[in-house]
């Protein structure tokens, strides 16, 4: 039975990547950036179309699975990769050093790795996908090779990432050792009944959680985030904050719910602590930041905390609450992805006289010099603060609802309190843009059209989401039913 | 089904948003943009007001039911719908919003000179949120509009405000957000247990008494901040002082009523037992607010601050009236909210008239204004007297009804409320005396010009209304009589003779 066609989107993406790489090494490479970027965008769109039409089932001897859950993740991963690639479209004019054809190709391979992550049905596929994404990401972080900060970010990310991969691998081997299989379905079968909570498995579980918590930058494995976010070029940071986070969260949800679903009582507590810690740290540590990319790093840590509330609820033994929890998690991540990309589009447009600037003060008086961009940023900031009618309100609403359904009232209360604290620093950005006089250094450069497109697309989504929240919820419902139904 | 034949409430809600969108796309030179933005905003708000008058004429006053109902599925899986409708309790608030917005735009015509386009757009967004709030019949929609108000108001205070505008804007935003997020958790709890967010269905389903206290307190956190009740009122004087004139008008005229309306619309029907249990607490806070903030008002040197504290005191009378649970008390509270919406707005507009000319809110900088601005002095006098609740003005009706109902609960409660009236006479008359009378000693006062035609136009409807409401209150009371009666009936059925029980609690 050759059912490899099931993995058509990944195969197409892999072939496209190899092909583009081959073309890229041909001479005239200085001018290859733009055509290669467009080709990669085309490949991502094609993969997206193929993903939507993808069939159901397992392939490659059960290593790979295609279901609605994976497709939900993949479509968003491809959107995230494509939009963050669009943020780099103007490298041609602005950062000639960065305009090398490897950049889009690395994004493509990272996207491929992420697609494998969310389709993994086996511990090995999980690890391979994760590493494929991570390796591409390490290079991307250090992509600005003449910048010390970028090189430092790349190195830091690599060393800590390798450590996390080690932890993860150790956990995976423990799981394999105690359960005797790496396949998710068989793991789930083995883990029912009295074998469920053997000590070795729980230790393995904790290691797996630690490794994945690093990838989603949840407390206490968040330390790399501010430094890497600050050092990497802004479009790369945008990429890190969006698609890989979503992929790792989706993967985490699948691992915890499918093979390890029986251990909910164990991992539920751990995730509770991680969620609460991330929300608290994300809210309080961001207050003192002056660099807007560091601030967004803490904001992303906090956001992961809110998303994980959904996962805590998913540990509930009650199937209705569990499904609601996973749904809210997916829903949260989808909205977060688009919101955060929009905010980073504004950050990417922060240039003065051709050089990128990243202090919060550099936004001062933006409403006077470029009211359009200021309004988009206002939309993203209020959305992240969770103020209705913007999209961020809905994502918070549903994770809080999942928490209350599951009886985790205190977690919801922590979420509410940290929301108010976090609102303070989001408001501070609005204040700088709208209330303060124009920065003495002058107005920001005129933003390139590609960034305006990203801002407008994500901004309209964020602002008008309230009109029709139902389709995204329905998609999340279908996705969850695919994993939880069987 | 819908007496107007078309979705009138949605139209009133979203027309201002459309106006804001048009303004956002105005392009050209700064002067032209400003002028176009002003006119677009004025016409949008006037058309909205015109449409809302249909509600006045077509509303069936004998029915306590929701009217002009609209319903669209929103999240059918979760029992959430886009539900709009007005009943006697809300219809007049809708009219209050649509009336005050064009007046605010007129009042800001010349006084707002910078970033006019953003200002007018923010005001229209604010109007949409306020109208939507009073029309929502679905709890989630209600919350959505309740919070949406924060965004434009934050900008209005922060961009066009006075010296400490940033502090005031942050304080306003964070206080309200903290309160309303606690309410959000309570809303989610109700939503999850009943499976719908339709307010009528939630009331129908009822809430188990053991949850009521907690849920009531969560709602209370949101509404008490908004009203504002002592001791969470401290954001209000700051916000009022720093906000531009029109911002203060909307703040006092409508935003404070969001809290009071919330109590009447949600807290009372959803949590009748908890309301009855906690009524003594509310009475205590209300009386403290009335007496304490009146004294504070007496000591103010800043006109806006004085009126802001007087607002806290007057809203104390409203909360007191609501929690007496009897017909007079509730009618009085609703009437008082409307009256205060008109009178405090007008007072802030009066301060705005002076401020535009002298650029100071310091009472000591004035004196003898009546000699140079006789017409203004008459208007200012009328509204000062109305704030004192002089018979014949709107406030008298509301405060009188509340005091009568308070008397039925306890003499001391009525005494507290009446003390507030006496103190209000003290601070208002003293304010008026210091500003309007005395000898003209300053050249700046001598050079004052009396009201302009635009200012006449701004005050005319308010003068008319405050007298109409005072002389023939029945044309307003009749709107909410049926609704209040059914509310009281519902409440009595739920707690078994609320007033009696309350008297027992107080006697203990």
XYZ file of C-alpha atoms in Angstrom, chain B:
508
model
C -42.516 42.105 15.376
C -40.421 45.220 15.034
C -42.501 48.331 15.416
C -40.233 50.358 13.159
C -40.251 47.855 10.313
C -36.475 47.877 9.955
C -33.555 47.051 12.282
C -33.584 50.493 13.822
C -31.432 49.732 16.859
C -28.604 48.292 14.795
C -28.871 51.267 12.498
C -28.596 53.713 15.396
C -25.664 51.747 16.776
C -23.652 51.319 13.627
C -24.408 54.526 11.772
C -21.892 56.440 13.911
C -19.295 53.775 13.130
C -19.922 54.327 9.441
C -19.490 58.049 10.039
C -16.205 57.398 11.809
C -15.039 55.338 8.866
C -15.902 58.123 6.443
C -13.987 60.582 8.598
C -11.002 58.259 8.650
C -10.769 58.468 4.903
C -11.036 62.242 4.632
C -7.925 63.511 2.913
C -6.534 66.906 2.062
C -5.117 69.947 3.783
C -5.350 70.114 7.523
C -7.908 72.907 7.683
C -10.130 71.244 5.112
C -9.854 67.874 6.830
C -10.774 69.413 10.163
C -13.782 71.179 8.785
C -14.984 68.142 6.849
C -14.521 65.942 9.891
C -16.573 68.328 12.030
C -19.426 68.506 9.600
C -19.455 64.781 8.914
C -19.502 64.041 12.619
C -22.251 66.570 13.266
C -24.468 65.316 10.487
C -23.912 61.682 11.376
C -24.827 62.299 14.972
C -27.827 64.447 14.034
C -29.169 61.806 11.671
C -28.640 59.211 14.375
C -30.550 61.396 16.802
C -33.322 61.862 14.280
C -33.596 58.111 13.827
C -33.626 57.520 17.533
C -36.623 59.838 17.869
C -38.610 57.099 16.167
C -38.121 55.153 19.384
C -39.712 57.968 21.372
C -42.832 57.992 19.234
C -43.229 54.337 18.406
C -42.360 52.863 21.781
C -45.294 51.121 23.452
C -45.226 52.548 26.961
C -47.716 50.100 28.430
C -45.544 47.068 27.855
C -42.630 45.932 30.006
C -41.380 43.736 27.157
C -38.356 44.278 24.928
C -39.332 46.178 21.830
C -37.791 46.744 18.397
C -36.232 43.344 18.927
C -33.539 42.057 16.599
C -31.864 38.708 16.755
C -29.156 37.129 14.640
C -27.260 33.962 15.338
C -23.694 34.691 16.365
C -22.226 31.621 18.002
C -25.108 29.184 17.744
C -23.087 26.316 19.242
C -22.597 28.309 22.399
C -26.016 29.894 22.684
C -24.743 33.361 21.924
C -26.787 35.585 19.669
C -26.591 39.135 18.485
C -29.648 40.374 20.323
C -30.804 43.964 20.361
C -33.898 45.434 21.938
C -35.048 48.217 24.212
C -37.500 48.224 27.047
C -38.679 51.033 29.270
C -35.491 50.976 31.295
C -33.154 51.422 28.374
C -35.019 53.380 25.716
C -34.489 56.773 27.296
C -30.795 56.095 27.805
C -30.456 55.436 24.102
C -32.037 58.816 23.471
C -29.754 60.413 26.056
C -26.698 59.097 24.170
C -27.906 60.179 20.784
C -28.864 63.618 22.147
C -25.627 64.296 23.978
C -23.312 63.258 21.153
C -24.242 66.049 18.705
C -24.129 68.524 21.594
C -20.626 67.316 22.440
C -19.556 67.710 18.858
C -20.945 71.246 18.839
C -19.187 71.994 22.106
C -15.867 70.827 20.662
C -16.316 72.756 17.420
C -13.656 75.379 18.101
C -12.157 74.213 21.350
C -10.572 71.155 19.773
C -8.029 72.451 17.307
C -5.517 69.659 16.915
C -6.125 66.274 15.330
C -9.778 67.085 14.766
C -10.266 64.116 12.497
C -9.221 61.586 15.112
C -11.252 63.395 17.747
C -14.484 63.292 15.796
C -13.919 59.660 14.801
C -13.289 58.724 18.429
C -16.512 60.415 19.487
C -18.555 58.572 16.934
C -17.024 55.236 17.948
C -17.848 56.126 21.522
C -21.451 56.840 20.590
C -21.746 53.499 18.833
C -20.433 51.662 21.881
C -22.758 53.497 24.274
C -25.888 53.019 22.209
C -25.010 49.390 21.616
C -24.560 48.891 25.324
C -28.058 50.077 26.162
C -29.602 48.056 23.349
C -27.881 44.740 23.977
C -30.138 41.948 25.176
C -27.364 39.408 25.143
C -24.920 39.344 28.001
C -21.824 38.849 25.885
C -22.821 41.650 23.536
C -23.538 43.791 26.581
C -20.029 43.149 27.876
C -18.511 43.746 24.481
C -19.993 47.228 24.232
C -19.310 47.903 27.910
C -15.595 47.414 27.338
C -15.490 48.914 23.878
C -16.275 52.276 25.472
C -12.838 52.231 27.056
C -10.845 52.536 23.840
C -12.201 55.856 22.501
C -12.509 57.326 25.991
C -8.887 56.451 26.761
C -7.820 58.293 23.632
C -10.099 61.270 24.229
C -8.724 61.837 27.718
C -5.156 61.004 26.754
C -4.813 63.035 23.577
C -6.998 66.066 24.115
C -6.881 66.251 27.898
C -5.162 68.626 30.290
C -1.789 68.483 31.940
C -2.063 65.186 33.801
C -4.028 63.537 31.020
C -1.784 60.470 30.747
C -2.165 59.626 34.402
C -5.910 60.179 34.272
C -6.345 58.106 31.130
C -4.397 55.172 32.537
C -6.221 55.319 35.830
C -9.573 55.409 34.093
C -8.703 52.497 31.837
C -7.096 50.204 34.369
C -9.695 50.737 37.104
C -12.503 49.943 34.739
C -10.714 47.025 33.129
C -9.937 45.405 36.476
C -13.565 45.632 37.543
C -15.018 44.462 34.294
C -12.729 41.465 33.884
C -13.984 40.097 37.183
C -17.468 40.530 35.790
C -16.342 38.660 32.687
C -15.512 35.606 34.784
C -18.950 35.761 36.359
C -20.520 36.125 32.931
C -18.637 33.065 31.706
C -19.802 31.132 34.751
C -23.445 31.974 34.067
C -23.023 31.307 30.372
C -21.516 27.905 30.995
C -24.129 26.826 33.534
C -27.162 27.925 31.599
C -25.786 27.426 28.111
C -26.908 30.772 26.769
C -26.076 34.419 27.195
C -29.536 35.740 26.454
C -30.278 37.982 29.433
C -33.972 37.138 29.595
C -33.213 33.412 29.475
C -30.611 33.778 32.196
C -33.060 35.599 34.427
C -35.633 32.950 33.700
C -33.199 30.178 34.598
C -32.247 31.838 37.861
C -29.056 31.401 39.830
C -28.646 29.078 42.777
C -28.450 31.109 45.990
C -25.096 29.633 47.019
C -23.400 31.180 43.959
C -25.302 34.431 44.063
C -23.131 36.325 46.522
C -19.913 35.667 44.594
C -21.428 36.408 41.245
C -23.093 39.514 42.581
C -19.774 40.743 43.941
C -18.068 40.134 40.591
C -20.717 42.177 38.785
C -20.591 44.700 41.576
C -16.852 45.162 40.978
C -17.523 46.258 37.417
C -20.542 48.449 38.060
C -19.350 50.016 41.296
C -16.217 51.257 39.546
C -18.302 52.624 36.731
C -20.982 54.366 38.847
C -18.574 55.156 40.693
C -19.280 54.252 44.312
C -17.165 55.198 47.253
C -14.324 54.056 47.725
C -13.537 53.200 44.092
C -14.534 56.636 42.842
C -11.070 58.160 42.821
C -10.556 57.736 39.085
C -13.515 59.982 38.354
C -12.275 63.387 39.566
C -8.979 62.804 37.779
C -10.633 61.748 34.557
C -13.115 64.645 34.689
C -10.536 67.281 35.388
C -8.190 66.152 32.661
C -10.728 65.253 29.973
C -11.702 67.879 27.396
C -15.126 69.445 27.976
C -16.999 67.076 25.711
C -15.227 64.120 27.253
C -16.415 65.195 30.686
C -19.920 65.630 29.346
C -20.067 62.090 28.019
C -18.343 60.742 31.093
C -20.845 62.331 33.455
C -23.809 62.173 31.142
C -23.629 58.593 29.960
C -20.661 56.559 31.150
C -21.570 56.773 34.821
C -25.005 55.482 33.921
C -23.534 52.315 32.500
C -22.938 51.200 36.076
C -26.353 52.170 37.378
C -28.067 50.655 34.387
C -26.019 47.497 34.892
C -27.331 47.179 38.443
C -30.921 47.550 37.286
C -30.608 45.414 34.187
C -28.446 42.583 35.547
C -27.624 42.537 39.242
C -31.180 42.905 40.475
C -32.957 40.376 38.269
C -30.100 37.844 38.145
C -29.178 37.827 41.810
C -32.268 38.864 43.791
C -31.287 37.112 47.018
C -27.754 38.413 46.975
C -29.026 41.887 46.171
C -31.293 41.759 49.184
C -28.572 40.362 51.446
C -26.020 42.909 50.391
C -28.366 45.885 50.216
C -27.213 47.175 53.625
C -23.654 47.265 52.318
C -24.764 49.217 49.272
C -26.789 51.582 51.446
C -23.777 52.195 53.641
C -21.519 52.871 50.664
C -24.157 55.089 49.059
C -24.719 57.201 52.155
C -20.980 57.553 52.675
C -20.672 58.596 49.041
C -23.488 61.128 49.359
C -22.285 62.773 52.541
C -18.533 62.394 52.227
C -18.150 63.437 48.596
C -20.500 66.365 49.176
C -18.135 67.617 51.842
C -15.206 67.014 49.531
C -16.995 68.985 46.827
C -17.382 71.844 49.259
C -13.616 72.113 49.572
C -12.770 72.156 45.866
C -11.035 75.049 44.175
C -11.413 73.555 40.705
C -14.844 73.856 39.089
C -14.648 70.574 37.224
C -13.514 68.700 40.291
C -16.388 70.151 42.284
C -18.920 68.986 39.741
C -17.184 65.610 39.541
C -17.535 65.065 43.281
C -21.116 66.241 43.106
C -21.640 63.546 40.459
C -20.384 60.879 42.826
C -22.835 62.130 45.448
C -25.734 62.155 43.022
C -24.918 58.696 41.776
C -24.962 57.612 45.420
C -28.607 58.603 45.452
C -29.119 56.438 42.391
C -27.578 53.309 43.907
C -29.513 53.924 47.096
C -32.744 54.112 45.152
C -32.039 50.972 43.155
C -31.466 48.812 46.216
C -34.629 49.814 48.018
C -36.346 47.437 45.556
C -39.596 49.364 45.588
C -41.402 51.123 42.823
C -40.582 54.677 43.882
C -36.969 53.856 44.529
C -36.340 52.243 41.171
C -38.318 54.808 39.213
C -36.559 57.539 41.117
C -33.164 56.006 40.448
C -33.766 55.675 36.721
C -35.239 59.162 36.559
C -32.347 60.531 38.577
C -29.867 58.922 36.183
C -31.547 60.615 33.249
C -31.812 63.919 35.061
C -28.218 63.769 36.172
C -27.271 62.879 32.617
C -28.761 66.166 31.472
C -27.798 68.390 34.399
C -24.215 67.312 34.948
C -23.601 67.406 31.198
C -24.937 70.935 31.108
C -22.796 71.954 34.067
C -19.674 70.632 32.399
C -20.672 72.486 29.258
C -21.024 75.656 31.371
C -17.528 75.145 32.718
C -16.410 74.582 29.148
C -17.883 77.917 28.073
C -15.864 79.694 30.748
C -12.768 77.630 30.148
C -12.764 78.394 26.438
C -12.618 82.070 27.257
C -10.260 82.243 30.239
C -8.466 78.882 30.067
C -8.750 78.294 33.756
C -10.967 76.118 35.898
C -9.817 77.797 39.068
C -12.848 79.225 40.855
C -10.770 82.037 42.317
C -9.994 83.344 38.841
C -13.652 84.196 38.296
C -16.127 86.581 39.907
C -18.753 88.897 38.557
C -19.324 86.837 35.440
C -23.063 87.596 35.681
C -22.409 91.260 34.931
C -20.625 90.627 31.652
C -22.363 87.440 30.544
C -25.980 87.794 31.652
C -27.423 85.151 29.356
C -24.816 82.637 30.386
C -25.415 83.462 34.020
C -29.087 82.572 33.651
C -28.277 79.222 32.065
C -25.629 78.452 34.639
C -28.060 79.427 37.408
C -30.739 77.136 36.055
C -28.461 74.115 36.000
C -26.936 74.914 39.365
C -30.421 75.013 40.820
C -31.268 71.788 39.048
C -28.217 70.176 40.613
C -29.509 71.300 43.987
C -32.780 69.557 43.041
C -34.929 72.652 43.203
C -38.585 71.756 42.634
C -39.509 72.362 39.035
C -36.251 70.956 37.745
C -35.506 67.420 36.690
C -33.363 66.354 39.638
C -36.065 67.163 42.157
C -38.332 64.429 40.853
C -35.685 61.760 40.993
C -34.269 62.673 44.360
C -37.691 63.114 45.897
C -38.803 59.670 44.764
C -35.622 58.094 46.099
C -35.950 59.808 49.464
C -39.551 58.710 49.780
C -38.577 55.143 49.052
C -35.614 55.341 51.403
C -37.988 56.514 54.111
C -39.911 53.287 53.668
C -36.742 51.356 54.427
C -35.298 53.405 57.216
C -35.458 56.947 58.499
C -31.687 57.271 58.718
C -31.263 56.276 55.129
C -33.615 59.025 54.053
C -31.831 61.364 56.407
C -28.499 60.591 54.717
C -29.939 61.226 51.276
C -31.579 64.452 52.398
C -28.337 65.588 53.979
C -26.788 65.168 50.560
C -29.399 67.492 49.090
C -28.691 70.127 51.712
C -24.955 69.898 51.174
C -25.431 70.086 47.433
C -27.222 73.370 47.945
C -24.256 74.568 49.941
C -21.562 73.763 47.449
C -23.519 74.682 44.340
C -24.734 78.013 45.645
C -21.291 78.843 46.913
C -19.802 77.933 43.558
C -22.351 80.033 41.744
C -21.845 82.955 44.073
C -18.086 82.892 43.672
C -18.213 82.620 39.905
C -21.146 84.772 38.901
C -21.522 87.449 41.556
C -19.256 89.906 43.209
C -17.421 92.795 41.689
C -15.594 92.485 38.446
C -11.999 93.012 39.446
C -10.100 91.400 36.603
C -9.630 92.660 33.099
C -9.912 89.150 31.765
C -13.466 88.943 33.128
C -14.360 92.407 31.900
C -13.427 91.382 28.374
C -15.696 88.314 28.328
C -18.197 87.919 25.533
C -21.574 86.372 26.187
C -22.668 83.117 24.596
C -22.317 82.667 20.870
C -25.172 81.340 18.709
C -23.489 77.954 18.654
C -23.482 77.877 22.431
C -27.130 78.890 22.532
C -27.850 75.975 20.240
C -25.946 73.639 22.526
C -27.767 74.680 25.667
C -31.261 75.114 24.266
C -32.276 71.450 24.200
C -30.840 70.852 27.653
C -32.671 73.824 29.176
C -35.869 72.660 27.600
C -35.443 69.122 28.845
C -34.496 69.959 32.387
C -37.628 72.067 32.763
C -39.841 69.577 30.951
C -38.618 66.754 33.141
C -39.136 68.837 36.230
C -42.568 70.228 35.416
C -44.161 67.274 33.681
C -42.123 64.211 34.635
C -44.947 61.876 33.668
C -44.021 61.990 29.996
C -40.707 60.382 30.975
C -41.826 58.270 33.928
C -44.481 56.653 31.777
C -41.755 55.048 29.674
C -40.394 52.906 32.431
C -43.367 52.502 34.766
C -44.364 49.139 33.339
C -40.799 47.854 33.291
C -40.121 48.968 36.849
C -43.365 47.390 38.020
C -42.466 44.071 36.480
C -38.960 44.306 37.912
C -40.286 44.913 41.413
C -42.797 42.123 41.028
C -40.102 39.742 39.864
C -37.901 40.695 42.738
C -40.611 40.297 45.341
C -41.481 36.914 43.960
C -37.839 35.877 44.184
C -37.128 36.993 47.715
C -40.631 37.006 49.151
C -41.364 40.601 49.989
C -38.015 42.266 49.527
C -38.749 45.406 51.444
C -40.053 43.557 54.458
C -37.080 41.278 54.542
C -34.775 44.183 54.171
C -36.392 45.944 57.089
C -35.766 42.833 59.159
C -32.136 42.774 58.196
C -31.768 46.422 59.042
C -33.546 45.983 62.366
C -31.081 43.305 63.416
